[in-house]
Amino acid sequence: MLAIPRYPAWFLLPLLAAAGCGAKTDLDRIDAAPPDVPLPTDELCNGLNDDFDQDDQVDEDFRDELGRYIDDRHCGVCGHDCDVAVEHATDTACLLVGEAPTCGARACEAGWTPSDTGRCVPWDAHLCLPCLDDGDCGGFPEAACARLGGEARCSVTCDGADAACPDGYLCDEGLCEPPGNSCSCDPGEFFTVSCNLELPDGTDCLGTAVCEDGALSDCTGAEEICDGRDDDCDGDIDEGYRDERDQYTLDVHNCGACGVDCTETELPDGDLVCGGDPYGPRCVLLCAEATDGIDVGDHLDADLIIGNGCECLVGNLVDDAGPVHAVGEDLDVDCDGADGDVPNSLYVAPDGDDANPGSPLYPLATIADGVRRAYESLAGELPTPDVFVAAGTYVELVRVRDGVRLHGGYRNDFLGLEPDSFVTQVVAPDASDGPGGAALVLEDGAGTTPTVVEGIHFRGTDAPAPGLPAFGAFFRATGPRLALRNLEIRSGQGGAGNHGAFGAAGAAPTIAAAAGDPPREAVEGSLHDCLPEVANIVRGGAGGSNTCEGADVAGGAGGAAACPVFSAVQPSGTPGRAGPGGALGGMAGAGGWDCEGPTEGFPCPVEVCCGLADFTVPLEYELAGDGGHGGNGGPGTAGTGCADAMGDLAGETWTPATATAGTTGRPGGGGGGGGAGGGAQMTWYTTVCPYPDGLGGGGGGGGAGGCGGLGGTPGTSGAPSIGIVFVAGATPAAPTLENVRILTGDGGIGGRGGGGGDGGLGALGGAGGEVPREERTTPPLAGPSSGGPGGKGGNGGPGGGGGGGCGGPAVGVWALLGGAPDPGIAAAVAAGATVVPGHGGRGGRGGPGAAPGGDGTDGVVTDVVVE
């Protein structure tokens, strides 16, 4: 198959344009192209795209991926041939020097080597010159700045054969070195020179090397002496004088510090050796019986007093803590200066310092730091699980970890153990973050391995706020090998409950009842008759308004008087609204009767008597009636007192049972509206009695009822005081108790319930409409009667009193097993502990009122609760 060559687009387009449908194109006749059309060729270095490649690349066969000309015949630019003379070069090439193409030496004559600048440089020109790095040594690949005879000197690399090195040099571990490995030690010379050794931490150490007749020894450190320096350059200071605790105990001539020589003091009865406190060594009396090793029955100098000699009789080589009541060598049975294995124990005293090592003479200040160090040491080479604590008061929270053994009750020299006399007391700080303000906390598996707490009095803090519990100690997920001995654990005072709030008084009506309009003359027509229109309606007063609990307890409206008709009765008022809960609304006042005037005949001495009292009334005549008063609302119901004083304990959180609030009193009913007053129907006499009818007064509106008083809120419960809270882990285990006293504070007092609020007062009714006596100057104003007054609204009922909160319980041990089997908590307490509970908190009294709230239950007192 014939391969068709590729052509650039500009070459093909004219041919394609000339092609017709169904005709042969010029592509078929490409070999016959005119001679003036260029054809593709092999790429040349000329700045043109000779091979017509699709990417239109130029000179791509002579350039690298960055476009640099790196061909030996075209170095840097086209036509620059590297077949040029380079001094001492045997072969040249296009090299990259500083990232730029440059003609340089690829191989050099013997004794010369190509440098990184493309020149031939002498092989040995820089040998043995001082240097800082390889760049100081000639700038060719084999150049190396190396340590020769403890000095930084120039060398060259070699392949293991001496022939690869310049004359007079030997190949040693890949480097060409002068005989004797020194550039400064020549044959016939004998001297000592200083040199540097590199320590493991990268720093230099001053050493020495010896030149002997051209051979320089290795750089070595000096012999280590006690001077606080690394003389032998091995990275350690004063090794051979310091023990594993970094204390100067190993050399009698440097005891406790360099230069303290125990042999310089002469004693008539013996010599001094280095001993005493492992963290404060000093010169002590050498006891003859200890020279062949320490055995039971030997006498040692335990008190470090030279004057009384070797006073302590070794009773046992193992010195565990105790026994209680022991003093001196009865306590320090191994005669090492304190109870316990002094080198492998920690000691705490009130006058200590947490910067100290924690020895009997240099104790720590806090138990917490001692426990921390003891726990961290358990994973190291020198475990120190025992922490001994001298008498005193320590204000701190103690968290004991697994495997730590904590012993208190010691004299300040740790040579007397009497917990009742040398009282070691731990008091939780007020701002303690321990659960329930506990002074002692054990959790996270403490007791999985032997863990001991003994000889200490722990006192938790009082609850810092109402309703919070107080714990003496808190144990969570402890193991089966926890032992508590000769302890006193006391919890603080449980938090009191909060008192309930008194209910607010019920709302009084905000809109008062209105008075009725006063009597007035009627508007009459041409025939002197009272016209039945609005102008002749005497308005009764509107009832007062109030809304209680969404219910309308408004007063009734007063009756409105109209045109009088002799012996007729005017309208009555409307009744008041009843209150929800049974309070009745006030009854409506009846309307008054109408009279007539003037009088004629007997007993009038003239034909017509038209005076201010000349009226005729019907036999049953009555004035307008008053509106009835609304009924008072009933009281609210009383709140119930808290019944479950124990509440619920979940871990370190205690939730109380609750009392209930009193309910709101019932609203009073609205007062009834007063009746309309009777009018006076007048007969018109043009001459002797020219007066219109008189209209009666409007009835007064009834007053609105008052709202019920709100109920008192309940008091909250007092919180418990608990000696020990025990929260079981996945596999519950009871601790071993021996002579443990568990005391609790009192439970918190329950909060009082709040009293019920007073009921709101019902409003007074409005006055009936009337004309003052002095203004009754005409018969139409003198004859009508006044409207009846509105009735008073009923008072709201008082709210019920809130219930009282429970008193907090006092519990010796409260164990939470979470449904797991009981490991015998109660039995362990009964066998090894004495529980002295405080008092249960008094239950809060119910809130006062017409319906007083119920009292809360008093707090209970119990030794052990297991649930």
Short mmCIF file of C-alpha atoms in Angstrom, two decimals, residues 405-790:
data_model
loop_
_atom_site.label_atom_id
_atom_site.label_comp_id
_atom_site.label_asym_id
_atom_site.label_seq_id
_atom_site.Cartn_x
_atom_site.Cartn_y
_atom_site.Cartn_z
CA ARG A 405 -0.97 2.58 96.28
CA LEU A 406 -1.71 5.67 98.39
CA HIS A 407 -0.81 5.64 102.10
CA GLY A 408 -1.56 8.46 104.59
CA GLY A 409 -1.37 9.04 108.33
CA TYR A 410 2.41 9.53 108.64
CA ARG A 411 4.56 11.69 110.83
CA ASN A 412 6.38 14.31 108.81
CA ASP A 413 9.60 12.21 108.80
CA PHE A 414 7.68 9.12 107.62
CA LEU A 415 8.93 7.15 110.64
CA GLY A 416 5.62 7.10 112.50
CA LEU A 417 2.24 5.79 111.30
CA GLU A 418 -0.80 6.73 113.35
CA PRO A 419 -3.72 7.90 111.15
CA ASP A 420 -5.80 9.02 114.15
CA SER A 421 -2.97 11.20 115.49
CA PHE A 422 -1.14 12.19 112.31
CA VAL A 423 -4.30 13.10 110.45
CA THR A 424 -3.92 13.32 106.71
CA GLN A 425 -6.95 15.21 105.45
CA VAL A 426 -7.94 15.88 101.86
CA VAL A 427 -10.55 18.62 101.41
CA ALA A 428 -12.07 19.12 97.99
CA PRO A 429 -11.65 22.71 96.79
CA ASP A 430 -14.75 24.84 96.36
CA ALA A 431 -14.19 24.95 92.61
CA SER A 432 -13.57 21.20 92.36
CA ASP A 433 -14.40 19.57 89.03
CA GLY A 434 -14.88 16.23 90.76
CA PRO A 435 -18.35 14.67 90.46
CA GLY A 436 -20.58 16.06 93.19
CA GLY A 437 -17.62 17.92 94.72
CA ALA A 438 -16.01 14.59 95.70
CA ALA A 439 -12.56 14.66 97.28
CA LEU A 440 -11.63 11.12 96.11
CA VAL A 441 -12.26 9.78 92.61
CA LEU A 442 -11.40 6.31 91.30
CA GLU A 443 -12.40 5.40 87.77
CA ASP A 444 -11.23 3.99 84.45
CA GLY A 445 -10.47 0.53 85.81
CA ALA A 446 -8.68 1.56 89.01
CA GLY A 447 -8.35 -1.67 90.95
CA THR A 448 -7.77 -3.92 87.95
CA THR A 449 -4.30 -4.40 89.43
CA PRO A 450 -3.62 -3.98 93.16
CA THR A 451 -4.70 -0.45 94.07
CA VAL A 452 -4.75 0.83 97.65
CA VAL A 453 -6.05 3.94 99.42
CA GLU A 454 -5.51 4.02 103.18
CA GLY A 455 -4.97 6.24 106.20
CA ILE A 456 -6.58 9.42 104.83
CA HIS A 457 -9.64 11.51 105.71
CA PHE A 458 -11.48 12.71 102.60
CA ARG A 459 -14.08 15.49 102.75
CA GLY A 460 -16.14 16.49 99.78
CA THR A 461 -17.30 20.05 99.35
CA ASP A 462 -20.79 21.33 100.08
CA ALA A 463 -23.02 21.57 97.05
CA PRO A 464 -22.19 24.86 95.30
CA ALA A 465 -25.75 25.62 94.17
CA PRO A 466 -29.35 24.75 95.06
CA GLY A 467 -30.51 21.32 93.99
CA LEU A 468 -27.02 19.85 93.44
CA PRO A 469 -25.89 16.70 95.25
CA ALA A 470 -22.79 16.41 97.43
CA PHE A 471 -20.51 13.34 97.24
CA GLY A 472 -17.61 12.33 99.45
CA ALA A 473 -16.07 9.87 96.97
CA PHE A 474 -16.97 8.75 93.46
CA PHE A 475 -16.06 5.31 92.06
CA ARG A 476 -16.78 4.38 88.45
CA ALA A 477 -15.88 1.09 86.75
CA THR A 478 -13.41 0.07 89.45
CA GLY A 479 -11.79 -3.35 89.46
CA PRO A 480 -11.80 -6.29 91.88
CA ARG A 481 -8.39 -5.51 93.44
CA LEU A 482 -9.26 -2.17 94.99
CA ALA A 483 -8.62 -2.00 98.75
CA LEU A 484 -9.78 0.83 101.03
CA ARG A 485 -8.38 0.74 104.57
CA ASN A 486 -8.44 3.00 107.61
CA LEU A 487 -10.25 5.76 105.76
CA GLU A 488 -12.79 8.39 106.63
CA ILE A 489 -14.94 9.56 103.75
CA ARG A 490 -17.32 12.44 104.39
CA SER A 491 -19.69 14.13 102.00
CA GLY A 492 -20.71 17.78 102.20
CA GLN A 493 -24.12 19.35 102.59
CA GLY A 494 -26.64 18.63 99.84
CA GLY A 495 -27.99 21.65 98.03
CA ALA A 496 -31.26 23.08 99.34
CA GLY A 497 -34.30 23.31 97.11
CA ASN A 498 -35.53 26.58 95.71
CA HIS A 499 -38.68 28.10 97.16
CA GLY A 500 -41.68 28.43 94.92
CA ALA A 501 -42.92 31.85 93.86
CA PHE A 502 -46.16 33.35 95.12
CA GLY A 503 -48.88 33.54 92.53
CA ALA A 504 -49.74 36.95 91.17
CA ALA A 505 -53.02 38.56 92.20
CA GLY A 506 -55.89 38.20 89.78
CA ALA A 507 -56.54 41.04 87.37
CA ALA A 508 -59.17 43.61 88.34
CA PRO A 509 -61.47 44.93 85.62
CA THR A 510 -59.86 47.51 83.44
CA ILE A 511 -63.09 49.11 82.12
CA ALA A 512 -65.41 50.45 84.83
CA ALA A 513 -69.17 50.33 84.68
CA ALA A 514 -70.85 53.51 83.42
CA ALA A 515 -73.55 55.52 85.22
CA GLY A 516 -77.01 55.92 83.71
CA ASP A 517 -78.04 59.24 82.20
CA PRO A 518 -80.13 61.54 84.51
CA PRO A 519 -83.88 62.21 84.06
CA ARG A 520 -84.84 64.94 81.58
CA GLU A 521 -87.79 66.55 79.80
CA ALA A 522 -89.24 64.63 76.88
CA VAL A 523 -89.33 65.92 73.33
CA GLU A 524 -93.02 66.23 72.38
CA GLY A 525 -95.02 66.74 69.24
CA SER A 526 -97.58 69.43 68.42
CA LEU A 527 -100.23 67.59 70.38
CA HIS A 528 -97.98 67.56 73.45
CA ASP A 529 -97.38 63.83 73.25
CA CYS A 530 -93.97 62.17 73.90
CA LEU A 531 -92.49 61.16 70.58
CA PRO A 532 -91.19 57.56 70.34
CA GLU A 533 -87.76 58.40 69.05
CA VAL A 534 -84.11 58.16 70.10
CA ALA A 535 -84.18 61.60 71.60
CA ASN A 536 -86.59 60.29 74.22
CA ILE A 537 -84.44 57.30 75.25
CA VAL A 538 -82.49 57.91 78.47
CA ARG A 539 -79.43 55.70 78.15
CA GLY A 540 -78.54 53.19 80.82
CA GLY A 541 -74.88 52.80 81.79
CA ALA A 542 -72.74 50.17 80.00
CA GLY A 543 -71.53 47.28 82.13
CA GLY A 544 -67.89 47.07 83.16
CA SER A 545 -65.62 44.78 81.11
CA ASN A 546 -63.08 42.08 82.03
CA THR A 547 -61.82 38.86 80.42
CA CYS A 548 -60.41 36.03 82.55
CA GLU A 549 -58.91 32.89 81.02
CA GLY A 550 -60.67 33.79 77.78
CA ALA A 551 -64.06 34.12 79.45
CA ASP A 552 -66.10 37.36 79.45
CA VAL A 553 -67.19 38.34 82.99
CA ALA A 554 -68.66 41.73 82.08
CA GLY A 555 -71.34 43.45 84.11
CA GLY A 556 -74.88 43.88 82.75
CA ALA A 557 -76.07 47.09 81.11
CA GLY A 558 -78.38 49.48 82.96
CA GLY A 559 -81.99 49.80 81.81
CA ALA A 560 -82.79 52.65 79.37
CA ALA A 561 -85.86 54.80 80.20
CA ALA A 562 -88.39 55.67 77.47
CA CYS A 563 -91.62 57.75 77.13
CA PRO A 564 -93.72 57.34 80.29
CA VAL A 565 -97.20 55.83 80.39
CA PHE A 566 -99.04 56.07 83.67
CA SER A 567 -98.75 52.86 85.75
CA ALA A 568 -96.38 51.29 83.18
CA VAL A 569 -93.01 49.80 84.21
CA GLN A 570 -89.79 51.00 82.60
CA PRO A 571 -87.18 48.46 81.27
CA SER A 572 -85.02 46.51 83.69
CA GLY A 573 -81.24 46.21 83.40
CA THR A 574 -79.48 43.11 81.98
CA PRO A 575 -77.92 40.44 84.23
CA GLY A 576 -74.16 40.18 84.67
CA ARG A 577 -72.18 37.40 82.98
CA ALA A 578 -71.51 34.28 85.00
CA GLY A 579 -67.90 33.36 85.66
CA PRO A 580 -66.52 30.00 84.43
CA GLY A 581 -66.32 27.67 87.37
CA GLY A 582 -69.67 28.51 88.92
CA ALA A 583 -69.69 32.18 89.93
CA LEU A 584 -73.17 33.55 89.15
CA GLY A 585 -73.75 36.78 87.35
CA GLY A 586 -75.68 39.47 89.23
CA MET A 587 -79.43 39.71 88.60
CA ALA A 588 -80.83 42.62 86.63
CA GLY A 589 -82.49 45.47 88.54
CA ALA A 590 -86.23 45.93 87.82
CA GLY A 591 -87.49 49.07 86.09
CA GLY A 592 -89.38 51.78 88.00
CA TRP A 593 -93.11 52.64 87.58
CA ASP A 594 -94.39 55.68 85.73
CA CYS A 595 -96.53 58.34 87.52
CA GLU A 596 -98.66 61.20 86.15
CA GLY A 597 -99.28 64.87 86.85
CA PRO A 598 -100.60 67.40 87.58
CA THR A 599 -103.35 66.62 90.10
CA GLU A 600 -106.94 67.74 89.72
CA GLY A 601 -109.71 67.88 92.28
CA PHE A 602 -109.51 66.75 95.89
CA PRO A 603 -107.32 67.29 97.72
CA CYS A 604 -106.09 70.03 95.36
CA PRO A 605 -107.60 73.33 96.60
CA VAL A 606 -107.81 74.63 93.06
CA GLU A 607 -108.88 73.09 89.81
CA VAL A 608 -105.32 72.05 88.78
CA CYS A 609 -102.36 71.69 91.12
CA CYS A 610 -99.08 71.82 89.18
CA GLY A 611 -96.48 71.86 91.92
CA LEU A 612 -93.24 69.88 92.32
CA ALA A 613 -95.07 67.25 94.36
CA ASP A 614 -98.38 67.16 92.60
CA PHE A 615 -98.28 63.69 91.03
CA THR A 616 -100.45 60.60 91.07
CA VAL A 617 -98.87 57.19 91.40
CA PRO A 618 -100.33 53.70 90.84
CA LEU A 619 -101.13 51.53 93.81
CA GLU A 620 -98.18 49.14 93.11
CA TYR A 621 -95.71 51.94 92.50
CA GLU A 622 -92.01 51.04 92.99
CA LEU A 623 -88.77 52.77 92.29
CA ALA A 624 -86.12 51.27 89.93
CA GLY A 625 -84.32 48.23 91.38
CA ASP A 626 -80.59 47.90 92.02
CA GLY A 627 -78.57 45.42 89.94
CA GLY A 628 -77.58 42.28 91.84
CA HIS A 629 -73.98 41.64 92.87
CA GLY A 630 -71.97 39.03 90.91
CA GLY A 631 -70.95 35.87 92.73
CA ASN A 632 -67.37 35.46 93.97
CA GLY A 633 -65.11 32.96 92.15
CA GLY A 634 -64.01 29.77 93.86
CA PRO A 635 -60.41 29.16 94.96
CA GLY A 636 -57.87 27.26 92.84
CA THR A 637 -56.84 23.74 93.76
CA ALA A 638 -53.81 23.12 95.94
CA GLY A 639 -50.54 21.81 94.50
CA THR A 640 -49.35 18.41 95.70
CA GLY A 641 -46.14 18.10 97.65
CA CYS A 642 -43.18 16.05 96.38
CA ALA A 643 -43.57 12.41 97.43
CA ASP A 644 -40.33 10.64 96.36
CA ALA A 645 -37.47 12.06 98.40
CA MET A 646 -34.84 9.77 96.81
CA GLY A 647 -35.19 11.13 93.30
CA ASP A 648 -33.12 9.46 90.57
CA LEU A 649 -29.31 9.12 90.48
CA ALA A 650 -27.68 8.37 87.12
CA GLY A 651 -23.90 8.45 87.31
CA GLU A 652 -22.94 11.81 88.72
CA THR A 653 -26.28 13.43 87.85
CA TRP A 654 -29.15 13.50 90.34
CA THR A 655 -32.69 14.33 89.21
CA PRO A 656 -35.30 15.17 91.88
CA ALA A 657 -38.93 14.21 92.03
CA THR A 658 -41.21 17.21 91.70
CA ALA A 659 -44.12 18.87 93.44
CA THR A 660 -46.92 20.50 91.50
CA ALA A 661 -48.13 24.08 91.28
CA GLY A 662 -51.43 25.37 92.61
CA THR A 663 -54.05 26.20 90.03
CA THR A 664 -55.56 29.59 89.28
CA GLY A 665 -58.63 30.75 91.21
CA ARG A 666 -61.96 31.06 89.38
CA PRO A 667 -63.22 34.41 88.04
CA GLY A 668 -66.06 36.30 89.75
CA GLY A 669 -69.38 36.94 87.97
CA GLY A 670 -70.35 40.32 86.56
CA GLY A 671 -72.81 42.55 88.46
CA GLY A 672 -76.34 43.08 87.10
CA GLY A 673 -77.39 46.34 85.49
CA GLY A 674 -79.74 48.67 87.43
CA GLY A 675 -83.30 49.20 86.24
CA ALA A 676 -84.48 52.34 84.44
CA GLY A 677 -86.26 54.93 86.60
CA GLY A 678 -89.98 55.58 86.17
CA GLY A 679 -91.08 58.66 84.22
CA ALA A 680 -93.82 61.30 84.81
CA GLN A 681 -96.59 61.52 82.19
CA MET A 682 -97.74 65.17 82.19
CA THR A 683 -101.07 66.58 80.98
CA TRP A 684 -100.54 69.89 79.19
CA TYR A 685 -102.41 72.90 80.52
CA THR A 686 -101.44 75.93 78.56
CA THR A 687 -102.00 78.35 81.34
CA VAL A 688 -101.55 76.56 84.63
CA CYS A 689 -99.27 73.61 83.75
CA PRO A 690 -97.47 73.98 80.42
CA TYR A 691 -94.94 71.16 80.92
CA PRO A 692 -93.86 68.16 78.79
CA ASP A 693 -93.49 64.61 80.09
CA GLY A 694 -90.53 63.82 82.35
CA LEU A 695 -88.26 60.86 81.41
CA GLY A 696 -86.88 58.57 84.18
CA GLY A 697 -83.15 58.09 84.84
CA GLY A 698 -81.07 55.35 83.14
CA GLY A 699 -79.96 52.38 85.21
CA GLY A 700 -76.30 52.07 86.19
CA GLY A 701 -74.13 49.41 84.50
CA GLY A 702 -73.05 46.37 86.50
CA GLY A 703 -69.44 46.08 87.57
CA ALA A 704 -67.26 43.36 85.92
CA GLY A 705 -66.03 40.35 87.85
CA GLY A 706 -62.43 40.05 89.04
CA CYS A 707 -60.04 37.33 87.74
CA GLY A 708 -58.78 34.51 89.89
CA GLY A 709 -55.38 34.74 91.57
CA LEU A 710 -52.60 32.64 90.03
CA GLY A 711 -51.46 29.47 91.75
CA GLY A 712 -48.19 29.37 93.65
CA THR A 713 -45.31 27.54 91.93
CA PRO A 714 -43.90 24.45 93.62
CA GLY A 715 -40.77 24.34 95.71
CA THR A 716 -37.94 22.16 94.34
CA SER A 717 -36.45 19.28 96.23
CA GLY A 718 -33.36 19.37 98.38
CA ALA A 719 -30.46 17.30 96.99
CA PRO A 720 -28.84 14.28 98.63
CA SER A 721 -25.61 14.01 100.56
CA ILE A 722 -23.95 10.71 99.57
CA GLY A 723 -20.80 9.32 101.15
CA ILE A 724 -19.72 7.10 98.25
CA VAL A 725 -21.27 6.84 94.80
CA PHE A 726 -20.43 3.53 93.14
CA VAL A 727 -21.12 3.22 89.40
CA ALA A 728 -20.48 -0.30 88.18
CA GLY A 729 -18.56 -1.06 85.02
CA ALA A 730 -19.14 -3.92 82.59
CA THR A 731 -18.08 -6.42 85.25
CA PRO A 732 -19.09 -5.05 88.66
CA ALA A 733 -16.73 -5.75 91.54
CA ALA A 734 -17.06 -4.75 95.17
CA PRO A 735 -14.00 -3.12 96.74
CA THR A 736 -12.37 -4.54 99.84
CA LEU A 737 -13.23 -2.35 102.82
CA GLU A 738 -11.42 -2.42 106.15
CA ASN A 739 -12.09 0.02 108.98
CA VAL A 740 -13.69 2.62 106.71
CA ARG A 741 -15.94 5.31 108.23
CA ILE A 742 -18.47 6.77 105.84
CA LEU A 743 -20.10 9.98 107.06
CA THR A 744 -22.56 12.12 105.19
CA GLY A 745 -23.71 15.67 105.51
CA ASP A 746 -27.38 16.50 105.77
CA GLY A 747 -29.68 16.32 102.82
CA GLY A 748 -30.76 19.65 101.44
CA ILE A 749 -33.90 21.29 102.82
CA GLY A 750 -36.86 21.17 100.43
CA GLY A 751 -38.08 24.43 99.00
CA ARG A 752 -41.38 25.90 100.22
CA GLY A 753 -44.29 26.08 97.84
CA GLY A 754 -45.36 29.53 96.77
CA GLY A 755 -48.64 30.93 98.14
CA GLY A 756 -51.67 31.36 95.93
CA GLY A 757 -52.29 34.85 94.63
CA ASP A 758 -55.25 36.89 95.86
CA GLY A 759 -58.28 37.04 93.62
CA GLY A 760 -58.86 40.24 91.70
CA LEU A 761 -61.54 42.51 93.20
CA GLY A 762 -64.80 42.85 91.32
CA ALA A 763 -65.61 46.37 90.18
CA LEU A 764 -68.42 48.53 91.60
CA GLY A 765 -71.52 49.09 89.52
CA GLY A 766 -72.30 52.39 87.88
CA ALA A 767 -74.67 54.87 89.56
CA GLY A 768 -78.26 55.18 88.39
CA GLY A 769 -79.06 58.39 86.55
CA GLU A 770 -80.55 61.09 88.82
CA VAL A 771 -81.05 64.83 89.01
CA PRO A 772 -79.66 66.54 92.09
CA ARG A 773 -82.41 67.73 94.44
CA GLU A 774 -81.53 71.38 94.04
CA GLU A 775 -81.96 71.07 90.27
CA ARG A 776 -85.46 69.58 90.41
CA THR A 777 -87.13 72.93 89.70
CA THR A 778 -89.92 71.88 87.32
CA PRO A 779 -92.46 69.07 87.43
CA PRO A 780 -90.82 67.14 84.50
CA LEU A 781 -87.61 66.99 86.55
CA ALA A 782 -89.22 66.52 89.96
CA GLY A 783 -91.63 63.69 89.07
CA PRO A 784 -89.41 61.04 87.37
CA SER A 785 -87.44 58.64 89.58
CA SER A 786 -83.70 57.88 89.40
CA GLY A 787 -82.30 54.78 87.67
CA GLY A 788 -81.17 51.89 89.85
CA PRO A 789 -77.40 51.51 90.49
CA GLY A 790 -75.55 48.58 88.88
#
